[in-house]
Amino acid sequence: MRKVYLDHAATTPLLPEVREAMLPYLGELFGNPSCLHDWGDAAREAMDTAREQVAELIGASADEIIFTGSGTESNNFAVKGLALAQQGRGKHIIVSAIEHFSVLHSAKTLEKWGFELSEVPVDRYGVVDPDEVRKRIRKDTVLVSVMHANGEAGTIESIPEIARITRENNISFHTDAIASAGTVPVNVKELGVDALSLAGNQFYGPKGVGALYIRQGVRVMPLLDGGVQEEGRRAGTENVPAIVGLGKAAELATKDMASRMKHLGYLRDRLLNELPARIDHAVITGHPENRLPGNASFCVQFIEGESMLMLLNSQGVAVTSGSACTSRALKASHVLIAMGLSHEIAQGSVLFTFGIDNTEKDVDYVLEVLPPIVEKLRQMSPLYAKFIKKGEGGA
Amino acid sequence: MRKVYLDHAATTPLLPEVREAMLPYLGELFGNPSCLHDWGDAAREAMDTAREQVAELIGASADEIIFTGSGTESNNFAVKGLALAQQGRGKHIIVSAIEHFSVLHSAKTLEKWGFELSEVPVDRYGVVDPDEVRKRIRKDTVLVSVMHANGEAGTIESIPEIARITRENNISFHTDAIASAGTVPVNVKELGVDALSLAGNQFYGPKGVGALYIRQGVRVMPLLDGGVQEEGRRAGTENVPAIVGLGKAAELATKDMASRMKHLGYLRDRLLNELPARIDHAVITGHPENRLPGNASFCVQFIEGESMLMLLNSQGVAVTSGSACTSRALKASHVLIAMGLSHEIAQGSVLFTFGIDNTEKDVDYVLEVLPPIVEKLRQMSPLYAKFIKKGEGGA
Amino acid sequence: MPIYSEKVMEYFMNPRNVGEIDNPDGVGEVGNPVCGDMMTFYIKVKDKRLEDVKFKTFGCGAAIAVSSMVSEMAKGKTLDEAKKITPELVAKELDGLPKNKFHCSNLGAQALSKAIDSYLKKQAKGGKK
Amino acid sequence: MPIYSEKVMEYFMNPRNVGEIDNPDGVGEVGNPVCGDMMTFYIKVKDKRLEDVKFKTFGCGAAIAVSSMVSEMAKGKTLDEAKKITPELVAKELDGLPKNKFHCSNLGAQALSKAIDSYLKKQAKGGKK
Ligand SMILES: Cc1ncc(COP(=O)(O)O)c(C=O)c1O
Ligand SMILES: Cc1ncc(COP(=O)(O)O)c(C=O)c1O
């Protein structure tokens, strides 16, 4: 059976060059970078290189990059660390309604700790209106966190406009660029943010490593206390092989970004353009233009996403549904609901995310196997029966 | 030049079997374990196995193991998470004076958050007297954290006795077993603890992964908020290759522990026994019997540790000095100071930690190269000059 | 490990008794799109036995497997026997269900029970059989 | 990357002017074991110039390299010139020092200065030269 991996939003495979770069650090060069001997020196040198590579990817300087253990850690660190460092000035924070749970739930934890939280809504395309951020700013607002791109809907936000507003109001601004950094151009200077999260496993780098950009001079409370690694801002023996891999992945992403984007965009457009002819009552989600190149997300009406993805899996196609992959919850994706979709439609979400190894043939295969799956599930669906009989629930 | 790595307390190399076990997960099996397709299934299955292997190492059940990104994260998670989960009951915690900074500084952060902190002193061998813990218990004490073994002094603490006291008083007890788990027998049932930290890179497993044992039924506040990974207690895409490696390392440690301990103990004893004949005014630190088998720590009087380790490095020998390796600070190790050593003596700390690949020849080489190094530095030392002229400062 | 047992997968991939019954003796509907699963059970009763059981389900893999299993378990049973099919029994027959799926997806027994109730109510009001 | 420059390593591995001077014209002692570094500088003065400079140092690699560099920089200089050796100049000559080492280990210039002061004091009291 053909095996087609179309779940690059969940995680990407390692590029062979990235794996090659990591292997020595899983072997001979196993030293702890804090140590003052040859083994330590080699590890430290490798980290310095990786830090330059990551800085280069996002237009930062190397000493503005802090390595972390995951994208989630970067987000927790940024949201909690920036808020706590400034609680003397105020205890109000603003986040968008479609943030990843690692931002949303960090914000909820801050609420438990006495902060107040405002959520900014999005429009039907998942776009945050900068004016909606402005409206929520108060005297005691210390932090705004709005993601750069949503991995699920694919929508890319207007970060520079929001940054202009936070700057005018002297408020820290963090953006979660985990779904976008390494995939589309992300430049901290152009975005104008104070902090930015990214993760290796989103662009053919390893799991178990993320990075947080903190603009020079911005204070942040550590999330992990202990030794003086990362200038005392993130304690713990560094995951050198993974950091090396992240660096290499960043280098390759910088170099190949344009051609990758072209390839992914082509595959995505091919799928989305062909879809209506093959499946009726499918609702494409996310912004039509400002979206991640590899992201094809839509909802198939009258059926549920998980059963769709299980049947796709039985045909060798790996995809995800809504936020099922990260939440394993039964609830519809909070992102799609925030975009105004009904629960009924949001339950039918399915997310195809292309990677650099995918081909046209993969798209054709999906277009071949998906329609009968949809048909099979619709034949089982009481909602479809109602629609057919009474025209109920059509979108 | 001979290269001799004697800094296994800082980090250990990967065993070839561990690396082999990891490689597929850096290749084909790159899936995200939260995903409901074949790639996700394979990753989930690998994590299940690793969880069993780690549980087996410490006599826990698999669902009591939470994977983290480092030993430091495990300690931060345990200390902050257990204290915060119980703050309704009281806001007083107790830690020993020789805890690793990842515990001590987590406790200091809790102090900033309104907790009160008591530190338990140690004797000259670095031993915590359980009665000293008992004396500090108050009505509002919710957490005690005393390490199982100190990586620097090598001393192993009387955890079961302390656990008896905390149990009688209905107080949570966490132990940092990062320096000992995988090296000496560690059984959570026999120790009687509620929580225990361990880390992969201390026993020939990978960096970037740790584990926290939390006894069934004990509540802990997440440190990393986000998705529902690890039953909602530790969010973030799991570092599958590292977790697999940790599992494999745990399996091998369980199997080979007795023979490893014998080998390490032999090398350590050989070094410590031969030392006095080669170097006068060397003070062996840590407990004479209850100590980690690979740990040979001592202070060489009248000279300073970093310069000693740099000269050793120039001879191909990698060691560490006091906590230089994790702190890169100039201050003497807080552990040695807590054990009652003067700053002058504590500055001369040097720490040899053996690993399973070391041989008798390595010990002999150290015994050959160290004395001239000590001699060279003493010839430079104003303290040694004073001692020779006036007998000042001898211990 | 796959989150579903082989049996769940088998009942999901090859669901038994999918469909509707024309002029059913009872119909039971449970669930809603917010919780993520909806099931409709149709029954045909003869001599106090479930002569035929069919269902339509909107929902995840577990929900479809559960419906499929319930329909199979119920078919041929007396009404009293069928009423004794509990979610726990269904899960057991399926070699277990993931913890987080137990409550929301395991509505099959309830839908069947509702269908039987609707039949009994009709009967009480003086229906045909 | 090694935390020390090659030059620091060279001056640490092969320190210049280690030792004491018999009947020195001036002695300067700085530091203490708590901070981790101690240095003693000995000087011999002739015609207002540092004819000889020697040191003893207890401390880390940086402290030894700094002492070594200061002694070399000072030798042959007039007292006034030698007084102008600053920690910044020493660090520069050594191609830099790690941030966290700058303050505590970079005491060499201070020790030398103290030694010169002790000489000048002796002079003022009516010493020999
Ligand atoms: C936008 C965004 N933020 C955060 C995360 C969390 O990253 P991780 O699960 O790798 O920690 C993801 C994961 O895909 C994401 O897409
Ligand atoms: C006792 C102890 N606790 C905690 C740690 C911190 O572990 P890591 O730096 O790997 O996070 C160490 C490291 O050696 C240790 O020895």
mmCIF file of C-alpha atoms in Angstrom, chain A residues 31-282:
data_model
loop_
_atom_site.group_PDB
_atom_site.id
_atom_site.type_symbol
_atom_site.label_atom_id
_atom_site.label_comp_id
_atom_site.label_asym_id
_atom_site.label_seq_id
_atom_site.Cartn_x
_atom_site.Cartn_y
_atom_site.Cartn_z
ATOM 1 C CA GLY A 31 30.385 16.505 26.364
ATOM 2 C CA ASN A 32 28.465 18.848 28.624
ATOM 3 C CA PRO A 33 28.871 22.404 27.292
ATOM 4 C CA SER A 34 29.258 23.794 30.800
ATOM 5 C CA CYS A 35 32.489 21.886 31.307
ATOM 6 C CA LEU A 36 35.924 23.428 30.979
ATOM 7 C CA HIS A 37 37.671 20.584 29.190
ATOM 8 C CA ASP A 38 37.969 19.446 25.576
ATOM 9 C CA TRP A 39 34.680 17.556 25.655
ATOM 10 C CA GLY A 40 32.945 20.637 27.048
ATOM 11 C CA ASP A 41 34.664 22.926 24.538
ATOM 12 C CA ALA A 42 33.472 20.866 21.591
ATOM 13 C CA ALA A 43 29.900 20.905 22.846
ATOM 14 C CA ARG A 44 30.026 24.628 23.529
ATOM 15 C CA GLU A 45 31.381 25.311 20.086
ATOM 16 C CA ALA A 46 28.582 23.308 18.504
ATOM 17 C CA MET A 47 25.997 25.256 20.468
ATOM 18 C CA ASP A 48 27.535 28.569 19.431
ATOM 19 C CA THR A 49 27.200 27.565 15.791
ATOM 20 C CA ALA A 50 23.609 26.456 16.249
ATOM 21 C CA ARG A 51 22.767 29.699 17.981
ATOM 22 C CA GLU A 52 24.126 31.660 15.026
ATOM 23 C CA GLN A 53 22.137 29.521 12.611
ATOM 24 C CA VAL A 54 18.878 30.010 14.479
ATOM 25 C CA ALA A 55 19.535 33.729 14.897
ATOM 26 C CA GLU A 56 20.164 34.007 11.170
ATOM 27 C CA LEU A 57 16.869 32.281 10.349
ATOM 28 C CA ILE A 58 14.866 34.943 12.174
ATOM 29 C CA GLY A 59 17.114 37.987 11.790
ATOM 30 C CA ALA A 60 18.122 38.107 15.443
ATOM 31 C CA SER A 61 21.544 38.231 17.028
ATOM 32 C CA ALA A 62 22.905 35.084 18.620
ATOM 33 C CA ASP A 63 22.721 36.328 22.200
ATOM 34 C CA GLU A 64 18.999 36.918 21.795
ATOM 35 C CA ILE A 65 18.346 33.181 21.331
ATOM 36 C CA ILE A 66 17.578 30.921 24.296
ATOM 37 C CA PHE A 67 17.335 27.203 23.613
ATOM 38 C CA THR A 68 14.472 25.328 25.251
ATOM 39 C CA GLY A 69 13.158 21.771 25.314
ATOM 40 C CA SER A 70 10.127 22.270 23.058
ATOM 41 C CA GLY A 71 7.864 24.780 21.430
ATOM 42 C CA THR A 72 5.517 24.369 24.360
ATOM 43 C CA GLU A 73 8.328 25.252 26.765
ATOM 44 C CA SER A 74 9.177 28.353 24.707
ATOM 45 C CA ASN A 75 5.562 29.475 24.915
ATOM 46 C CA ASN A 76 5.219 28.782 28.646
ATOM 47 C CA PHE A 77 8.521 30.524 29.287
ATOM 48 C CA ALA A 78 7.573 33.580 27.230
ATOM 49 C CA VAL A 79 4.025 34.041 28.460
ATOM 50 C CA LYS A 80 4.671 33.325 32.133
ATOM 51 C CA GLY A 81 8.187 34.741 32.173
ATOM 52 C CA LEU A 82 7.347 38.067 30.529
ATOM 53 C CA ALA A 83 4.201 38.555 32.613
ATOM 54 C CA LEU A 84 5.866 37.676 35.909
ATOM 55 C CA ALA A 85 8.891 39.864 35.194
ATOM 56 C CA GLN A 86 6.577 42.858 34.841
ATOM 57 C CA GLN A 87 3.894 42.198 37.402
ATOM 58 C CA GLY A 88 5.028 45.259 39.307
ATOM 59 C CA ARG A 89 3.731 47.349 36.415
ATOM 60 C CA GLY A 90 0.408 45.596 36.009
ATOM 61 C CA LYS A 91 -1.367 42.300 35.858
ATOM 62 C CA HIS A 92 -3.355 42.286 32.659
ATOM 63 C CA ILE A 93 -2.521 40.262 29.568
ATOM 64 C CA ILE A 94 -4.100 39.853 26.153
ATOM 65 C CA VAL A 95 -4.055 36.761 23.942
ATOM 66 C CA SER A 96 -5.973 35.787 20.844
ATOM 67 C CA ALA A 97 -8.753 33.199 20.941
ATOM 68 C CA ILE A 98 -6.951 30.890 18.515
ATOM 69 C CA GLU A 99 -3.630 30.563 20.345
ATOM 70 C CA HIS A 100 -2.172 27.110 20.771
ATOM 71 C CA PHE A 101 -2.996 25.568 24.154
ATOM 72 C CA SER A 102 0.586 26.125 25.303
ATOM 73 C CA VAL A 103 -0.118 29.858 25.186
ATOM 74 C CA LEU A 104 -3.794 29.740 26.185
ATOM 75 C CA HIS A 105 -3.270 27.456 29.145
ATOM 76 C CA SER A 106 -0.208 29.410 30.290
ATOM 77 C CA ALA A 107 -2.432 32.471 30.254
ATOM 78 C CA LYS A 108 -5.038 30.594 32.308
ATOM 79 C CA THR A 109 -2.360 29.677 34.832
ATOM 80 C CA LEU A 110 -1.463 33.353 35.096
ATOM 81 C CA GLU A 111 -5.144 34.008 35.769
ATOM 82 C CA LYS A 112 -4.940 31.622 38.725
ATOM 83 C CA TRP A 113 -1.947 33.626 39.893
ATOM 84 C CA GLY A 114 -3.915 36.847 39.962
ATOM 85 C CA PHE A 115 -3.561 38.164 36.434
ATOM 86 C CA GLU A 116 -6.509 39.242 34.335
ATOM 87 C CA LEU A 117 -6.860 37.887 30.845
ATOM 88 C CA SER A 118 -8.560 39.310 27.768
ATOM 89 C CA GLU A 119 -9.134 37.208 24.690
ATOM 90 C CA VAL A 120 -9.185 38.791 21.253
ATOM 91 C CA PRO A 121 -11.673 37.249 18.810
ATOM 92 C CA VAL A 122 -10.903 36.395 15.196
ATOM 93 C CA ASP A 123 -12.908 36.696 12.006
ATOM 94 C CA ARG A 124 -14.157 33.789 9.914
ATOM 95 C CA TYR A 125 -10.726 33.374 8.347
ATOM 96 C CA GLY A 126 -9.004 33.242 11.709
ATOM 97 C CA VAL A 127 -7.603 36.742 11.395
ATOM 98 C CA VAL A 128 -6.993 38.894 14.476
ATOM 99 C CA ASP A 129 -7.972 42.497 13.798
ATOM 100 C CA PRO A 130 -5.209 44.702 15.303
ATOM 101 C CA ASP A 131 -7.874 47.176 16.368
ATOM 102 C CA GLU A 132 -9.465 44.484 18.508
ATOM 103 C CA VAL A 133 -6.139 44.210 20.329
ATOM 104 C CA ARG A 134 -5.955 47.970 20.742
ATOM 105 C CA LYS A 135 -9.445 48.084 22.229
ATOM 106 C CA ARG A 136 -8.460 45.681 24.982
ATOM 107 C CA ILE A 137 -5.336 47.523 26.091
ATOM 108 C CA ARG A 138 -5.546 48.946 29.600
ATOM 109 C CA LYS A 139 -3.202 50.906 31.817
ATOM 110 C CA ASP A 140 -2.132 47.706 33.543
ATOM 111 C CA THR A 141 -1.624 45.609 30.394
ATOM 112 C CA VAL A 142 1.914 44.168 30.411
ATOM 113 C CA LEU A 143 1.820 41.504 27.722
ATOM 114 C CA VAL A 144 0.164 40.724 24.403
ATOM 115 C CA SER A 145 0.624 37.304 22.795
ATOM 116 C CA VAL A 146 -0.731 36.707 19.304
ATOM 117 C CA MET A 147 0.551 33.855 17.181
ATOM 118 C CA HIS A 148 2.306 34.428 13.886
ATOM 119 C CA ALA A 149 0.526 31.588 12.118
ATOM 120 C CA ASN A 150 -2.051 29.083 13.185
ATOM 121 C CA GLY A 151 -0.945 25.542 12.401
ATOM 122 C CA GLU A 152 -4.472 24.299 12.105
ATOM 123 C CA ALA A 153 -6.226 26.955 10.043
ATOM 124 C CA GLY A 154 -3.000 27.985 8.315
ATOM 125 C CA THR A 155 -3.812 31.675 8.652
ATOM 126 C CA ILE A 156 -0.924 34.132 9.023
ATOM 127 C CA GLU A 157 -1.615 37.118 11.284
ATOM 128 C CA SER A 158 -0.778 40.789 10.863
ATOM 129 C CA ILE A 159 1.982 40.834 13.455
ATOM 130 C CA PRO A 160 3.717 44.091 12.409
ATOM 131 C CA GLU A 161 0.458 46.021 12.815
ATOM 132 C CA ILE A 162 -0.134 44.578 16.267
ATOM 133 C CA ALA A 163 3.493 45.261 17.203
ATOM 134 C CA ARG A 164 3.058 48.894 16.277
ATOM 135 C CA ILE A 165 0.191 49.134 18.732
ATOM 136 C CA THR A 166 1.997 47.380 21.581
ATOM 137 C CA ARG A 167 5.078 49.530 21.013
ATOM 138 C CA GLU A 168 3.050 52.734 21.149
ATOM 139 C CA ASN A 169 1.641 51.524 24.434
ATOM 140 C CA ASN A 170 4.924 50.256 25.806
ATOM 141 C CA ILE A 171 3.654 46.703 26.219
ATOM 142 C CA SER A 172 5.666 43.521 25.659
ATOM 143 C CA PHE A 173 4.640 41.521 22.627
ATOM 144 C CA HIS A 174 5.237 37.813 22.190
ATOM 145 C CA THR A 175 4.406 35.850 19.066
ATOM 146 C CA ASP A 176 4.201 32.087 18.762
ATOM 147 C CA ALA A 177 5.893 31.390 15.415
ATOM 148 C CA ILE A 178 6.140 27.643 15.969
ATOM 149 C CA ALA A 179 3.956 26.823 12.993
ATOM 150 C CA SER A 180 5.669 29.318 10.698
ATOM 151 C CA ALA A 181 9.359 29.818 11.583
ATOM 152 C CA GLY A 182 11.455 27.775 9.188
ATOM 153 C CA THR A 183 8.527 27.495 6.784
ATOM 154 C CA VAL A 184 7.815 31.070 5.757
ATOM 155 C CA PRO A 185 9.965 34.192 6.227
ATOM 156 C CA VAL A 186 10.036 35.251 9.872
ATOM 157 C CA ASN A 187 12.148 38.251 10.786
ATOM 158 C CA VAL A 188 11.962 39.576 14.312
ATOM 159 C CA LYS A 189 12.970 43.066 13.263
ATOM 160 C CA GLU A 190 10.320 43.259 10.551
ATOM 161 C CA LEU A 191 7.711 41.763 12.837
ATOM 162 C CA GLY A 192 8.749 44.151 15.609
ATOM 163 C CA VAL A 193 8.181 41.662 18.428
ATOM 164 C CA ASP A 194 9.894 41.432 21.807
ATOM 165 C CA ALA A 195 9.763 37.658 21.993
ATOM 166 C CA LEU A 196 9.169 34.845 19.521
ATOM 167 C CA SER A 197 8.849 31.068 19.956
ATOM 168 C CA LEU A 198 9.961 28.460 17.445
ATOM 169 C CA ALA A 199 10.446 24.692 17.447
ATOM 170 C CA GLY A 200 12.779 22.365 15.581
ATOM 171 C CA ASN A 201 10.358 19.595 14.721
ATOM 172 C CA GLN A 202 8.239 21.913 12.600
ATOM 173 C CA PHE A 203 10.874 22.337 9.896
ATOM 174 C CA TYR A 204 12.726 19.017 9.570
ATOM 175 C CA GLY A 205 14.701 19.451 12.758
ATOM 176 C CA PRO A 206 14.562 17.292 15.872
ATOM 177 C CA LYS A 207 11.968 16.943 18.578
ATOM 178 C CA GLY A 208 12.902 17.960 22.116
ATOM 179 C CA VAL A 209 14.228 21.363 21.232
ATOM 180 C CA GLY A 210 12.767 24.805 20.766
ATOM 181 C CA ALA A 211 14.072 28.313 20.957
ATOM 182 C CA LEU A 212 12.854 31.548 22.394
ATOM 183 C CA TYR A 213 13.977 34.834 20.943
ATOM 184 C CA ILE A 214 14.063 37.547 23.573
ATOM 185 C CA ARG A 215 14.931 40.984 22.292
ATOM 186 C CA GLN A 216 18.083 42.470 23.798
ATOM 187 C CA GLY A 217 17.270 44.164 27.087
ATOM 188 C CA VAL A 218 13.858 42.557 27.645
ATOM 189 C CA ARG A 219 13.563 40.925 31.051
ATOM 190 C CA VAL A 220 12.040 37.490 31.525
ATOM 191 C CA MET A 221 11.622 35.309 34.619
ATOM 192 C CA PRO A 222 13.148 31.854 34.180
ATOM 193 C CA LEU A 223 10.752 28.931 33.961
ATOM 194 C CA LEU A 224 13.486 26.432 34.798
ATOM 195 C CA ASP A 225 15.611 27.468 37.781
ATOM 196 C CA GLY A 226 18.996 25.953 38.489
ATOM 197 C CA GLY A 227 22.420 26.324 36.917
ATOM 198 C CA VAL A 228 23.644 29.265 34.862
ATOM 199 C CA GLN A 229 23.134 27.729 31.434
ATOM 200 C CA GLU A 230 21.775 30.108 28.785
ATOM 201 C CA GLU A 231 23.028 33.096 30.801
ATOM 202 C CA GLY A 232 20.996 31.960 33.785
ATOM 203 C CA ARG A 233 17.716 32.189 31.903
ATOM 204 C CA ARG A 234 17.122 28.494 31.231
ATOM 205 C CA ALA A 235 18.805 25.976 33.519
ATOM 206 C CA GLY A 236 19.591 22.344 32.794
ATOM 207 C CA THR A 237 22.178 20.395 30.844
ATOM 208 C CA GLU A 238 21.669 21.371 27.242
ATOM 209 C CA ASN A 239 20.356 18.865 24.721
ATOM 210 C CA VAL A 240 23.380 19.319 22.486
ATOM 211 C CA PRO A 241 22.530 16.865 19.670
ATOM 212 C CA ALA A 242 19.047 18.334 19.318
ATOM 213 C CA ILE A 243 20.364 21.899 19.450
ATOM 214 C CA VAL A 244 22.880 21.048 16.732
ATOM 215 C CA GLY A 245 20.038 19.568 14.693
ATOM 216 C CA LEU A 246 17.880 22.641 15.183
ATOM 217 C CA GLY A 247 20.772 24.797 14.001
ATOM 218 C CA LYS A 248 21.305 22.715 10.903
ATOM 219 C CA ALA A 249 17.580 22.685 10.139
ATOM 220 C CA ALA A 250 17.531 26.461 10.507
ATOM 221 C CA GLU A 251 20.461 26.820 8.134
ATOM 222 C CA LEU A 252 18.779 24.661 5.505
ATOM 223 C CA ALA A 253 15.454 26.420 5.953
ATOM 224 C CA THR A 254 17.105 29.793 5.430
ATOM 225 C CA LYS A 255 18.719 28.543 2.253
ATOM 226 C CA ASP A 256 15.822 26.590 0.726
ATOM 227 C CA MET A 257 12.814 28.500 1.942
ATOM 228 C CA ALA A 258 11.731 30.007 -1.346
ATOM 229 C CA SER A 259 11.810 26.766 -3.314
ATOM 230 C CA ARG A 260 10.133 24.836 -0.505
ATOM 231 C CA MET A 261 7.324 27.369 -0.314
ATOM 232 C CA LYS A 262 6.744 27.141 -4.020
ATOM 233 C CA HIS A 263 6.540 23.354 -3.942
ATOM 234 C CA LEU A 264 4.231 23.231 -0.912
ATOM 235 C CA GLY A 265 2.000 25.960 -2.251
ATOM 236 C CA TYR A 266 1.596 24.073 -5.498
ATOM 237 C CA LEU A 267 0.554 20.844 -3.780
ATOM 238 C CA ARG A 268 -1.818 22.641 -1.443
ATOM 239 C CA ASP A 269 -3.494 24.540 -4.266
ATOM 240 C CA ARG A 270 -3.846 21.408 -6.324
ATOM 241 C CA LEU A 271 -5.648 19.648 -3.500
ATOM 242 C CA LEU A 272 -7.893 22.572 -2.601
ATOM 243 C CA ASN A 273 -8.722 23.348 -6.222
ATOM 244 C CA GLU A 274 -9.662 19.776 -7.071
ATOM 245 C CA LEU A 275 -11.591 19.177 -3.912
ATOM 246 C CA PRO A 276 -14.973 20.767 -4.756
ATOM 247 C CA ALA A 277 -15.327 18.589 -7.851
ATOM 248 C CA ARG A 278 -14.820 15.431 -5.798
ATOM 249 C CA ILE A 279 -16.566 16.164 -2.536
ATOM 250 C CA ASP A 280 -19.602 18.353 -2.111
ATOM 251 C CA HIS A 281 -20.362 20.173 1.089
ATOM 252 C CA ALA A 282 -16.709 20.651 2.013
#
